[in-house]
Short mmCIF file of C-alpha atoms in Angstrom, two decimals:
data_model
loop_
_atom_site.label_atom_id
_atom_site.label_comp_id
_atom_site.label_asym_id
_atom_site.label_seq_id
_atom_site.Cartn_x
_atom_site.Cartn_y
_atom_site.Cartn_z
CA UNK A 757 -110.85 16.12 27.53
CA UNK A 758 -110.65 15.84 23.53
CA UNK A 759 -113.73 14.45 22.20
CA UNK A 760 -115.67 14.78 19.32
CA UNK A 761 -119.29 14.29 18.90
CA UNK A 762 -119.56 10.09 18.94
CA UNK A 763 -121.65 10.62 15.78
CA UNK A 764 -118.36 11.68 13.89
CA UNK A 765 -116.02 9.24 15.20
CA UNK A 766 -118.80 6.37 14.08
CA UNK A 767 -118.65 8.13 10.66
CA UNK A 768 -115.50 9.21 9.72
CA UNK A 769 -114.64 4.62 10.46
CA UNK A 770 -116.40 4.50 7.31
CA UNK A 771 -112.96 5.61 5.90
CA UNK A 772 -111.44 2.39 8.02
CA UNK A 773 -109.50 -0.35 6.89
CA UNK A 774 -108.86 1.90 3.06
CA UNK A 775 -106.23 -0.34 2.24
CA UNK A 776 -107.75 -1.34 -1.02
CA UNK A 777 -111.57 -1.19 -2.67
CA UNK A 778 -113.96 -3.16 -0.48
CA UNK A 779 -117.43 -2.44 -2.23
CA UNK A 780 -120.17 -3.03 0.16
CA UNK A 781 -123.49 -4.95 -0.93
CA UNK A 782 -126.96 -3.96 -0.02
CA UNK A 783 -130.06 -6.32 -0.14
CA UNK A 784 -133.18 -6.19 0.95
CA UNK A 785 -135.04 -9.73 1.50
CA UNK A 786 -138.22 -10.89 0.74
CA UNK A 787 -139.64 -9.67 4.02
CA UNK A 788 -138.24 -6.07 3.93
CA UNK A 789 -135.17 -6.83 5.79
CA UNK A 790 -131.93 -5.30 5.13
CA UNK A 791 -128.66 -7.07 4.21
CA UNK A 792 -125.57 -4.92 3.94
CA UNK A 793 -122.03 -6.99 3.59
CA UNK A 794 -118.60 -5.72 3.50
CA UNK A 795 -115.78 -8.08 2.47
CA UNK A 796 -112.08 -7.25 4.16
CA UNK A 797 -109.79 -10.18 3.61
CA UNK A 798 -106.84 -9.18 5.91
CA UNK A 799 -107.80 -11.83 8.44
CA UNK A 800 -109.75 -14.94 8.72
CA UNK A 801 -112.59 -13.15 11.32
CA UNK A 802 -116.06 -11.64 10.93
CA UNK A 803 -118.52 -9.41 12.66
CA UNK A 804 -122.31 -9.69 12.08
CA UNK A 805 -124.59 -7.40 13.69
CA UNK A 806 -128.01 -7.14 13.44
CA UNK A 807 -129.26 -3.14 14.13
CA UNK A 808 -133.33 -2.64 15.13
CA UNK A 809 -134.07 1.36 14.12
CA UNK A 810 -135.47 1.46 17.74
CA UNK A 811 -134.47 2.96 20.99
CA UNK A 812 -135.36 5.19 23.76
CA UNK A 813 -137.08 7.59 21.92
CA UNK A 814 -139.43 5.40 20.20
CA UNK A 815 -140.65 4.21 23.86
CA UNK A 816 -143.85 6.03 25.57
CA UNK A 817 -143.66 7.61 29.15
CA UNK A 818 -144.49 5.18 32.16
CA UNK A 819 -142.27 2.69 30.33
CA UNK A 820 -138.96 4.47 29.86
CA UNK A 821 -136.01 2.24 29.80
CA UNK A 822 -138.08 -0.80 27.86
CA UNK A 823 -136.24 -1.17 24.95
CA UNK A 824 -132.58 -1.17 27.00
CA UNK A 825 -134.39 -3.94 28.89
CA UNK A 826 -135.82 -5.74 26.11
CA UNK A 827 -131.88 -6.39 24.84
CA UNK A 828 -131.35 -7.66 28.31
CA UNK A 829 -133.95 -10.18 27.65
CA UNK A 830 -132.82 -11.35 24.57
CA UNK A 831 -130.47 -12.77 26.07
CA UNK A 832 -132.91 -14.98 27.72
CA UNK A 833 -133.74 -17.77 25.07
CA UNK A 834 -136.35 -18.96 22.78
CA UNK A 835 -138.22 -22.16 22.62
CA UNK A 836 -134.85 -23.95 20.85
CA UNK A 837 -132.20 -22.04 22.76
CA UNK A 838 -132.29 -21.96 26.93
CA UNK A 839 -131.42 -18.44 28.79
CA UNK A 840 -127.56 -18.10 28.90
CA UNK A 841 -126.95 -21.00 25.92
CA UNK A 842 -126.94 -18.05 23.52
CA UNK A 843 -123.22 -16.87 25.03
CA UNK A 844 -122.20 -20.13 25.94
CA UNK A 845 -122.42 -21.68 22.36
CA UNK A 846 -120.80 -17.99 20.53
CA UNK A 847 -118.01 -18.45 23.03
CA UNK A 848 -117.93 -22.27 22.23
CA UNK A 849 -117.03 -20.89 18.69
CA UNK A 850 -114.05 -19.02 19.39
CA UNK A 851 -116.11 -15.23 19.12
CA UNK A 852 -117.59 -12.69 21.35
CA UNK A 853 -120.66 -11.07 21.84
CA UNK A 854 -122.61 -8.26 23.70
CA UNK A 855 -125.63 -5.69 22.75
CA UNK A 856 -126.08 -2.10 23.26
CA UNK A 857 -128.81 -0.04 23.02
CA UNK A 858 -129.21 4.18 22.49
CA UNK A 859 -131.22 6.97 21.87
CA UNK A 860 -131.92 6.20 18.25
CA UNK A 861 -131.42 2.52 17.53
CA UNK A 862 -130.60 -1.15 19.40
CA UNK A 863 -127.93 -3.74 17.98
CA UNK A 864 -126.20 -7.28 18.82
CA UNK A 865 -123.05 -8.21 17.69
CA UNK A 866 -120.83 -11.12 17.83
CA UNK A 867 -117.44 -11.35 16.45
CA UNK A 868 -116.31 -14.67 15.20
CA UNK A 869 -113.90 -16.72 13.25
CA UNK A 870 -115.00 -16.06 9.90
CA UNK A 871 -116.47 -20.09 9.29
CA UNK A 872 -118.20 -19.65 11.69
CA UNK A 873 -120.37 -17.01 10.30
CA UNK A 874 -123.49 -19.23 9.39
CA UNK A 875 -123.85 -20.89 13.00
CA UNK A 876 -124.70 -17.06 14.48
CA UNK A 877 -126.65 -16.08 11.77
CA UNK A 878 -128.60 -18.64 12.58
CA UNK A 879 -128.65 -17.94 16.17
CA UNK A 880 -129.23 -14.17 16.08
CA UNK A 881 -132.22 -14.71 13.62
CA UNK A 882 -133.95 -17.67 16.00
CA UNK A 883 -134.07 -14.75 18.72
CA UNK A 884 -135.07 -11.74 16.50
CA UNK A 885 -138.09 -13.56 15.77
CA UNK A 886 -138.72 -16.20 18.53
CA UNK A 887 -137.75 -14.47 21.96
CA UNK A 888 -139.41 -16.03 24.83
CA UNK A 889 -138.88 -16.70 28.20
CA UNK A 890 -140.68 -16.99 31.78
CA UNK A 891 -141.82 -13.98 33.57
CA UNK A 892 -139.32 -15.47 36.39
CA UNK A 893 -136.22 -14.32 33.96
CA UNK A 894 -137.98 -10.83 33.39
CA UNK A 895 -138.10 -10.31 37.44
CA UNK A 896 -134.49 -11.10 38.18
CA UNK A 897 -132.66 -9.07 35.12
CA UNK A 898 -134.59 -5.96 35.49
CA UNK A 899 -132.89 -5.79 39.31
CA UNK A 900 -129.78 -5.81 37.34
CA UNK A 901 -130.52 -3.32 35.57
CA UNK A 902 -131.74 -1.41 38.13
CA UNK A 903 -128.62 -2.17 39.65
CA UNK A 904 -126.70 -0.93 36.63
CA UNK A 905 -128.94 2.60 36.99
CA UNK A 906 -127.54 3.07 40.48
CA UNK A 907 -124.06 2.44 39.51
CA UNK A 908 -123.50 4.37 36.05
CA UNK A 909 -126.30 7.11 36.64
CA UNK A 910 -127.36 7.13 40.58
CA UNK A 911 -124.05 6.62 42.25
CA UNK A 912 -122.17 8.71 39.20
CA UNK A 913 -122.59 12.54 39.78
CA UNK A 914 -121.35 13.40 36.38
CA UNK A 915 -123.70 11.18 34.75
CA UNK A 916 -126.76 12.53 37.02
CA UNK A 917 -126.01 15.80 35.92
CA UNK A 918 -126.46 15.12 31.74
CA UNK A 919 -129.69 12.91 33.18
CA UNK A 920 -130.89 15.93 34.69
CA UNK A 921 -129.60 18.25 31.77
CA UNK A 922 -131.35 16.32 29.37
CA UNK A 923 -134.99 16.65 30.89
CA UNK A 924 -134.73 20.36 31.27
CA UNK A 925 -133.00 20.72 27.26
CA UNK A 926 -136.05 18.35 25.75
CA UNK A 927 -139.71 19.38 26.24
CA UNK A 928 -141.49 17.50 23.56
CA UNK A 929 -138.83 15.28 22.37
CA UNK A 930 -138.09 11.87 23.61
CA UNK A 931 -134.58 12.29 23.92
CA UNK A 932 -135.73 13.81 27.49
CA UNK A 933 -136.17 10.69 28.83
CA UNK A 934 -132.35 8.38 29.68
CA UNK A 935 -132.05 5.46 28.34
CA UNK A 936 -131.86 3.08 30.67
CA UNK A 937 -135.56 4.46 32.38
CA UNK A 938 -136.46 6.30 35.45
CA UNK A 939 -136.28 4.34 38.50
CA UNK A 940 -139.83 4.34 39.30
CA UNK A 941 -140.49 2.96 35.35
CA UNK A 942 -138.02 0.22 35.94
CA UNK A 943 -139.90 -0.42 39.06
CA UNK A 944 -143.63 -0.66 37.82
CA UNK A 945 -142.46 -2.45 34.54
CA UNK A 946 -144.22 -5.62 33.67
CA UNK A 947 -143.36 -8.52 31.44
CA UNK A 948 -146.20 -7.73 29.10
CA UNK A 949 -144.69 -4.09 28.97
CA UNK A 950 -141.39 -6.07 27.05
CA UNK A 951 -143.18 -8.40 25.22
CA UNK A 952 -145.21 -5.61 23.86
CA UNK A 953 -142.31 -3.66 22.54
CA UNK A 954 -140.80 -6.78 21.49
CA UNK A 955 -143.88 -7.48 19.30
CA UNK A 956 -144.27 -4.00 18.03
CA UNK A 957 -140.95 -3.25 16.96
CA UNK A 958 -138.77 -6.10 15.83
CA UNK A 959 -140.34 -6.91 12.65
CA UNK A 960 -137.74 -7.46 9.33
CA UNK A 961 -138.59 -3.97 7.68
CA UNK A 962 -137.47 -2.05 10.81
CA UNK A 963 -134.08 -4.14 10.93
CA UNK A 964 -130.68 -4.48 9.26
CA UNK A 965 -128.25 -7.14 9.16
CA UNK A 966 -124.20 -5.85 9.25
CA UNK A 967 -121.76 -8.55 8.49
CA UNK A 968 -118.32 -7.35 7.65
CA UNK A 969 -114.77 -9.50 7.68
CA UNK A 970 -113.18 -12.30 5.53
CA UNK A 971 -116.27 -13.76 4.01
CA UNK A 972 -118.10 -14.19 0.50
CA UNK A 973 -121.05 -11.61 -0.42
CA UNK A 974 -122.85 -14.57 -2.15
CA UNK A 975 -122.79 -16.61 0.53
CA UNK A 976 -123.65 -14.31 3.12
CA UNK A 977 -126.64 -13.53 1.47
CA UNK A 978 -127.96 -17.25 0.96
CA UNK A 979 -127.63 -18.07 4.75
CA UNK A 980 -129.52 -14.18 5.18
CA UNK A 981 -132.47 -15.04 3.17
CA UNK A 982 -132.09 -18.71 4.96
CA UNK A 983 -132.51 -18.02 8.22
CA UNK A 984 -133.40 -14.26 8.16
CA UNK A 985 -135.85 -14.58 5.06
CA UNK A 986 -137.60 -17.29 7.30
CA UNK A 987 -139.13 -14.47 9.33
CA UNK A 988 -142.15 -13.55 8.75
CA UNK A 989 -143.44 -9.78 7.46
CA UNK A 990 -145.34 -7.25 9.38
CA UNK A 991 -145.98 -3.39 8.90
CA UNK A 992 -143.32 -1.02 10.68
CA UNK A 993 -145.56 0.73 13.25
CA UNK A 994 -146.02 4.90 12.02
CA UNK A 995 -144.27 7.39 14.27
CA UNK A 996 -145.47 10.75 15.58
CA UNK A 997 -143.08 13.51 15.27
CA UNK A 998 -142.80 15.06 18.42
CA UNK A 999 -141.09 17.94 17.43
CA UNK A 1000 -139.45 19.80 20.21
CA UNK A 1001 -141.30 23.51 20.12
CA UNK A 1002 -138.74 26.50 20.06
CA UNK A 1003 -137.13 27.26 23.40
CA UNK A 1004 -137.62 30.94 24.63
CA UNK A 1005 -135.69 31.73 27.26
CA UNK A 1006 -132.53 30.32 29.75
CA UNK A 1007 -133.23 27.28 31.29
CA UNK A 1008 -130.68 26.99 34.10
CA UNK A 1009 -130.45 23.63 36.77
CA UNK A 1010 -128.09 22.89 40.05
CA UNK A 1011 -127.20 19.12 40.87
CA UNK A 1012 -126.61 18.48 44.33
CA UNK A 1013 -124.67 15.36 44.39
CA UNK A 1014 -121.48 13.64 46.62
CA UNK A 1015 -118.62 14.82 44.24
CA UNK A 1016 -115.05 16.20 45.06
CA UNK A 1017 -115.10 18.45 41.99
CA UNK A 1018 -117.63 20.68 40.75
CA UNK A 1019 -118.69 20.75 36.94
CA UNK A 1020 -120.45 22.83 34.33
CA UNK A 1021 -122.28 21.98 31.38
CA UNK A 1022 -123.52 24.24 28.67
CA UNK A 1023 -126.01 22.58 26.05
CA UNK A 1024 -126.84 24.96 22.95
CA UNK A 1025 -129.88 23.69 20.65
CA UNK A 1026 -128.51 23.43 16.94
CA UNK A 1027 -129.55 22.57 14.10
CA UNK A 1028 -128.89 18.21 13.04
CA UNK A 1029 -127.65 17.32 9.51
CA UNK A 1030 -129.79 15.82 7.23
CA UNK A 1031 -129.23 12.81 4.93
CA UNK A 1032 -129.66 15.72 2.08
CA UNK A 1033 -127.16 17.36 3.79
CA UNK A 1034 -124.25 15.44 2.97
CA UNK A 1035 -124.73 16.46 -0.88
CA UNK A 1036 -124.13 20.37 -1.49
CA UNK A 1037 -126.44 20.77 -4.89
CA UNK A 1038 -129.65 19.65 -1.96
CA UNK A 1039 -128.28 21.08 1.71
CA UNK A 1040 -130.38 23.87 3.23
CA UNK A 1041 -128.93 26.46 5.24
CA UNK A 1042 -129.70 24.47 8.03
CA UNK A 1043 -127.28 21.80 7.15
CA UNK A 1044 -124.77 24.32 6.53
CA UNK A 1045 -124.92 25.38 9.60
CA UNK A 1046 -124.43 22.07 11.35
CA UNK A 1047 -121.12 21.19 9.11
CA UNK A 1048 -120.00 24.34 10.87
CA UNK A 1049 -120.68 23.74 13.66
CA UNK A 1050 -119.09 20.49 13.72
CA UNK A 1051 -115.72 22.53 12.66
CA UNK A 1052 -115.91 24.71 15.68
CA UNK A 1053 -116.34 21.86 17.58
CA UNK A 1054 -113.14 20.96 16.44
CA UNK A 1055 -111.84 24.29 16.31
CA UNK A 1056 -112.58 24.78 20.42
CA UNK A 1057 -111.78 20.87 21.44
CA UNK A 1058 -110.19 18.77 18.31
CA UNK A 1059 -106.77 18.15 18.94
CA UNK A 1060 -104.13 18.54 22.29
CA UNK A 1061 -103.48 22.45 22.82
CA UNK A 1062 -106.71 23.37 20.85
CA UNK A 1063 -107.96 26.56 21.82
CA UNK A 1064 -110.08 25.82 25.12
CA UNK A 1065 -107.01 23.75 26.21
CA UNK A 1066 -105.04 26.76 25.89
CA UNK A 1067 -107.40 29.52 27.02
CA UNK A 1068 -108.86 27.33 30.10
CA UNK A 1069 -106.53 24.93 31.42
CA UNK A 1070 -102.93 26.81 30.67
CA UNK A 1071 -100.79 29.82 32.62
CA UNK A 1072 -101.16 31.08 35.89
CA UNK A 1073 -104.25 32.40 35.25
CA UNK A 1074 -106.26 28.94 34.50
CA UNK A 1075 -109.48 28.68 35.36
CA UNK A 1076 -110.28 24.85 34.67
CA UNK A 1077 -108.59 21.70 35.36
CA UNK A 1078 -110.34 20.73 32.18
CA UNK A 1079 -113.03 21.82 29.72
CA UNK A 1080 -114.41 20.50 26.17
CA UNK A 1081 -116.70 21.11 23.45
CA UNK A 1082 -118.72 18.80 21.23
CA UNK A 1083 -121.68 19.14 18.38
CA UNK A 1084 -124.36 16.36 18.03
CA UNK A 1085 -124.11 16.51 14.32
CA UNK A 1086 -127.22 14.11 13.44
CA UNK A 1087 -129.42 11.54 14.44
CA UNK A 1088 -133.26 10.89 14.55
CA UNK A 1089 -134.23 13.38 17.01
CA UNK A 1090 -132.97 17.16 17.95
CA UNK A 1091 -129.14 18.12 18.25
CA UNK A 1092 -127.12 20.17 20.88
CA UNK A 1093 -123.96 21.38 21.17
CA UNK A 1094 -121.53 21.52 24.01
CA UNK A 1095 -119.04 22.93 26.28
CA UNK A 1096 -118.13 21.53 29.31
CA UNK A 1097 -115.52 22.16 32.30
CA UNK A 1098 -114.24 21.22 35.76
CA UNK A 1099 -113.24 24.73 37.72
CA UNK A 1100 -109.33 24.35 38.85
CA UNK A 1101 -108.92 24.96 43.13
CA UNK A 1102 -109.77 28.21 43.66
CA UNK A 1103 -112.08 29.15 40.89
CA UNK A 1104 -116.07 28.59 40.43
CA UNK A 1105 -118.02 26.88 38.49
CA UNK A 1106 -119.49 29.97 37.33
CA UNK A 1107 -115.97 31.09 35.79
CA UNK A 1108 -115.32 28.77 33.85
CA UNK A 1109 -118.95 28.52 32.31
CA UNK A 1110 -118.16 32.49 31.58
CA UNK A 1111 -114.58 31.54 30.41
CA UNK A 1112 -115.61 28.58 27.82
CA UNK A 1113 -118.68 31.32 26.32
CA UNK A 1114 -115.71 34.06 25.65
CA UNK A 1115 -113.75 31.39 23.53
CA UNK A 1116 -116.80 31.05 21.20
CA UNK A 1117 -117.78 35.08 21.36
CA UNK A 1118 -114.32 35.28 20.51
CA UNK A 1119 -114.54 33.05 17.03
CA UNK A 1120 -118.08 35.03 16.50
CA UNK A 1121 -115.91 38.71 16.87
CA UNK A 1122 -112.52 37.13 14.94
CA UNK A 1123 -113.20 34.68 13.32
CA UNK A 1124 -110.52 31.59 12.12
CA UNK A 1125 -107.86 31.50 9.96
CA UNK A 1126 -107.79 29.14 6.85
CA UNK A 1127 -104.19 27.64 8.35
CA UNK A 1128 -106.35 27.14 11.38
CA UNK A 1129 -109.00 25.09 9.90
CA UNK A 1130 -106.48 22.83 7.73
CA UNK A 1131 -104.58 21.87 10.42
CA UNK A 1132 -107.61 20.86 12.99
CA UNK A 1133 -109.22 19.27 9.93
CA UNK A 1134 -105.90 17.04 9.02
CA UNK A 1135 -105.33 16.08 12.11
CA UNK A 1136 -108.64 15.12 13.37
CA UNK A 1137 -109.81 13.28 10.08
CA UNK A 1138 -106.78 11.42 10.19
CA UNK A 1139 -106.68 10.43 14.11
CA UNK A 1140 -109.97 9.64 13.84
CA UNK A 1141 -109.58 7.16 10.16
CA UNK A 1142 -106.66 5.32 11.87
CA UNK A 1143 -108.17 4.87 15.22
CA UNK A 1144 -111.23 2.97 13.49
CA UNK A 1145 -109.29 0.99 11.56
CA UNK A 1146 -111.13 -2.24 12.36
CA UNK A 1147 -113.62 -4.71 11.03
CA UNK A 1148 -115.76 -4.35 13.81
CA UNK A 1149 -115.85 -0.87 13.39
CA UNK A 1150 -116.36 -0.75 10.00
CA UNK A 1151 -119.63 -3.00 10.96
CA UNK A 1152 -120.91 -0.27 13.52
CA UNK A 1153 -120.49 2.87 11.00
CA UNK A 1154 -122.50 1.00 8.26
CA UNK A 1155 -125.45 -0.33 11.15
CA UNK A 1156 -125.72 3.50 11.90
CA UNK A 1157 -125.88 4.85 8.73
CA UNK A 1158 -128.44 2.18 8.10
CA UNK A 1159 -130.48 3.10 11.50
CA UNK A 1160 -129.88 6.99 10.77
CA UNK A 1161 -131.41 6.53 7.56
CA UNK A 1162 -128.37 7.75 5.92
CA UNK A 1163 -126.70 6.65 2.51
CA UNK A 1164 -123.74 3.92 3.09
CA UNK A 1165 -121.01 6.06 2.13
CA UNK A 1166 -122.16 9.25 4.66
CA UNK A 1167 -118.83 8.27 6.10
CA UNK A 1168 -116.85 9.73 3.20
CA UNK A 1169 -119.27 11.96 1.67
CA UNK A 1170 -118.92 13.72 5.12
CA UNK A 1171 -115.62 14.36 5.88
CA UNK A 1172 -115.67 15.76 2.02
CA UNK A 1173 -118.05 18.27 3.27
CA UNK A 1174 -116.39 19.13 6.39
CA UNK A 1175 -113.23 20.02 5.03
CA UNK A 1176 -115.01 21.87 2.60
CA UNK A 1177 -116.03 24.65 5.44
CA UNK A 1178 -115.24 28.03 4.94
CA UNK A 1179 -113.38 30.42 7.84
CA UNK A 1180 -116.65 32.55 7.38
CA UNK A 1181 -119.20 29.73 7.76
CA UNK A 1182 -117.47 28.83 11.47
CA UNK A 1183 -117.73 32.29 12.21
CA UNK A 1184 -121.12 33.01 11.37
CA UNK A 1185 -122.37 30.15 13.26
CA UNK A 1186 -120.26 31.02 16.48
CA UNK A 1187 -122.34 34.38 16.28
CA UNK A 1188 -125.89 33.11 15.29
CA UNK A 1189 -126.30 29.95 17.89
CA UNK A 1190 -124.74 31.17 21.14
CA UNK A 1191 -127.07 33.33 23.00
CA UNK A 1192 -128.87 32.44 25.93
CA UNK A 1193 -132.19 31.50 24.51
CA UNK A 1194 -131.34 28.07 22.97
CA UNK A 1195 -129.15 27.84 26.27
CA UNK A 1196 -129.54 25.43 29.17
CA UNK A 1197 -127.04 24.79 31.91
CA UNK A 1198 -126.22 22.30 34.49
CA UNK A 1199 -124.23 23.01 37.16
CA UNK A 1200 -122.93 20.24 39.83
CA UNK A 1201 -122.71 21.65 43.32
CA UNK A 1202 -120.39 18.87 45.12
CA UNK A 1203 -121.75 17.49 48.97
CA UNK A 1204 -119.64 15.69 51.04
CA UNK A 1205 -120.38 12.23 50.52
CA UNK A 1206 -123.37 10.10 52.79
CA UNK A 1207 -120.93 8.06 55.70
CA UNK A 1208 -124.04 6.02 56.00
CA UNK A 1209 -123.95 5.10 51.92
CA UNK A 1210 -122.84 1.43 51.11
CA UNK A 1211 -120.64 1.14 48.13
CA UNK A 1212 -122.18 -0.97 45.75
CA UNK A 1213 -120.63 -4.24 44.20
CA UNK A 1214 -120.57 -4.87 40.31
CA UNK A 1215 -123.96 -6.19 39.36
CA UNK A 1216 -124.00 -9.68 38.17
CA UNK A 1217 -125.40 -11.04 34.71
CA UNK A 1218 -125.04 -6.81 32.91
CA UNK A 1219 -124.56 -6.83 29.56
CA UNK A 1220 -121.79 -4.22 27.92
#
């Protein structure tokens, strides 16, 4: 399993479509909104996205999940546009469309033919500001997404597993909480409850509008302050902290769950990189560390026959039928890093959790060669630049730099800093951040599955 962290591949798209200058505009409207357009002429499409800097951590316990179900309902109309007319007029224009929501931020997309540009603007701004609907709508989509918790977390041992991980890593932080809610939430949430967040959050000055594709900065920016501009200003609400206190000790957790495989995850806390970070004359150690860490990553899991692939899954001796690593890198709240692995027949999960900690006490004792860390940095930086070579892509690194409260060119700036890591740097880090008291690990124990369980059919009306 090669992955980097998903912050990375968002970044490094930044790079995307280099095929000539494409300076990107930045405005901000009347009402503290955000405008940020980048041109790319090589075909006559468009994407527009409009990002809200708010997700599951910004929601409140009892109502976990809210703000994945608020994008649900958004779907449901406004006093000029009936539930479901939304995606029936974007497809009547020749685009697509769909919404996502995470830890850190929520956005909506659609992806049109670029004259049609102004005719979604103006459809994405009527529901930013004038989302309504009966409390009839609210009762039948949150059983779908209830539905959608028992098929991607409930009915999906893996994904139980980082659920569970995730509330024993986070004390204090509301990254402890999934995003899609606790079942019991989901179950005692109101209509008010959404209307509420709605209300609270989705005011101009805590939202960004993306549009990138064949289309005219000038233009773009009239129909923005147009239709956008129309909406009216109110304060950002202040945030608490909620710092996540030091952890002191191994935290250690067995999932019990109808699997034919089991699986171990290791989560590290590390430290996130700042927006300072991304400029060496105002990084802290801190930051340095997390550029490192990011290069181990890539070091341990960055490219076919990296060194996990070869020390875990290779030879006679294997131990795992597959095992990775990844580093959180940044975002609003605190970061982890990871190894992961599925014991091979014949060998415990406990072996391969032992196995994929040697490969990093290794680096910490060794160390990396500078050949080593040119070729992993080459060929990830450039799998990663060509694989994002897309205009919607391009859209969804500039919306997160924007919701990360990063500058718009982190994509860039970053990668310059990466491959500026020393040998030494990915050494010292493998040493200083691998013990057992910033450690937590999940374990899946596979059961033999329930012959009295119903499969479950696709739930109708999901978004994604």
């Amino acid at each position: 399993m090669k992955r980097l962290c998903v912050a990375l591949l968002l970044l490094v798209a930044g790079l995307a479509g280099a095929q000539g200058p494409a300076p990107i505009a930045q405005f901000t409207l009347a009402n503290g909104m955000q405008l940020i357009v980048k041109p790319d002429r090589r075909a006559p499409t468009a994407v527009h996205m409009l990002w809200v800097r708010v997700g599951a951590m910004d929601e409140v316990d009892g109502t976990s999940g809210v703000a994945h179900v608020l994008e649900h309902m958004m779907f449901k109309g406004t006093e000029r546009v009936p539930a479901g007319e939304f995606s029936r007029r974007v497809a009547a224009l020749g685009g697509r469309e769909n919404a996502f929501t995470a830890r850190d931020y929520t956005g909506y997309y659609q992806q049109i033919p670029s004259a049609r540009l102004e005719e979604v603007m103006q459809l994405e701004a009527d529901r930013f500001a004038n989302n309504r609907w009966p409390d009839a709508e609210f009762t039948r989509e949150v059983e779908v997404v209830k539905e959608e918790r028992r098929l991607r977390t409930d009915d999906n041992p893996r994904a139980l597993l980082y659920e569970s991980l995730n509330a024993a890593v986070f004390v204090a932080s509301p990254y402890r909480r999934p995003i899609v809610g606790w079942m019991n939430d989901l179950e005692a949430m109101t209509p008010e409850d959404v209307r509420a967040f709605h209300r609270q959050w989705y005011v101009p000055a805590n939202a960004a509008v993306v549009v990138a594709g064949d289309v005219d900065v000038a233009q773009v920016r009239q129909w923005a302050e147009k239709y956008y501009g129309a909406v009216g200003a109110r304060p950002v609400p202040a945030r608490k902290p909620r710092l996540e206190p030091p952890q002191a000790g191994l935290r250690r957790i067995d999932v019990k769950a109808a699997a034919e495989q089991a699986y171990v995850a290791l989560a590290f806390k590390v430290p996130g990189l700042s927006a300072a970070g991304l400029d060496a004359a105002t990084a802290t150690a801190a930051d340095e560390d997390a550029l490192a860490l990011t290069v181990l990553a890539a070091v341990l899991d960055g490219y076919a026959g990296a060194r996990l692939d070869r020390a875990l899954t290779q030879g006679d001796d294997r131990v795992a039928d597959s095992a990775g690593a990844g580093n959180g890198l940044w975002g609003r709240g605190p970061q982890v890093f990871m190894l992961d692995g599925v014991p091979v027949k014949g060998k415990t999960a406990e072996q391969v959790e032992q196995a994929l900690r040697q490969q990093v006490a290794r680096v910490a004792r060794e160390g990396v060669s500078q050949a080593e860390l040119e070729r992993v940095k080459t060929q990830w930086v450039a799998s990663e630049v060509y694989k994002l070579d897309s205009v919607f892509n391009q859209a969804r690194s500039l919306g997160s730099y924007w919701a990360l409260g990063l500058p718009l060119d982190a994509g860039e700036r970053l990668v310059a800093r990466l491959r500026g890591v020393q040998p030494a740097q990915v050494q010292a880090v493998a040493a200083r951040y691998f013990g057992d008291d910033q450690l937590t690990i999940a374990t899946l124990r596979p059961q033999p599955p329930d012959p009295n369980r119903r499969s479950r059919a696709p739930a109708p009306g999901g978004r994604h």
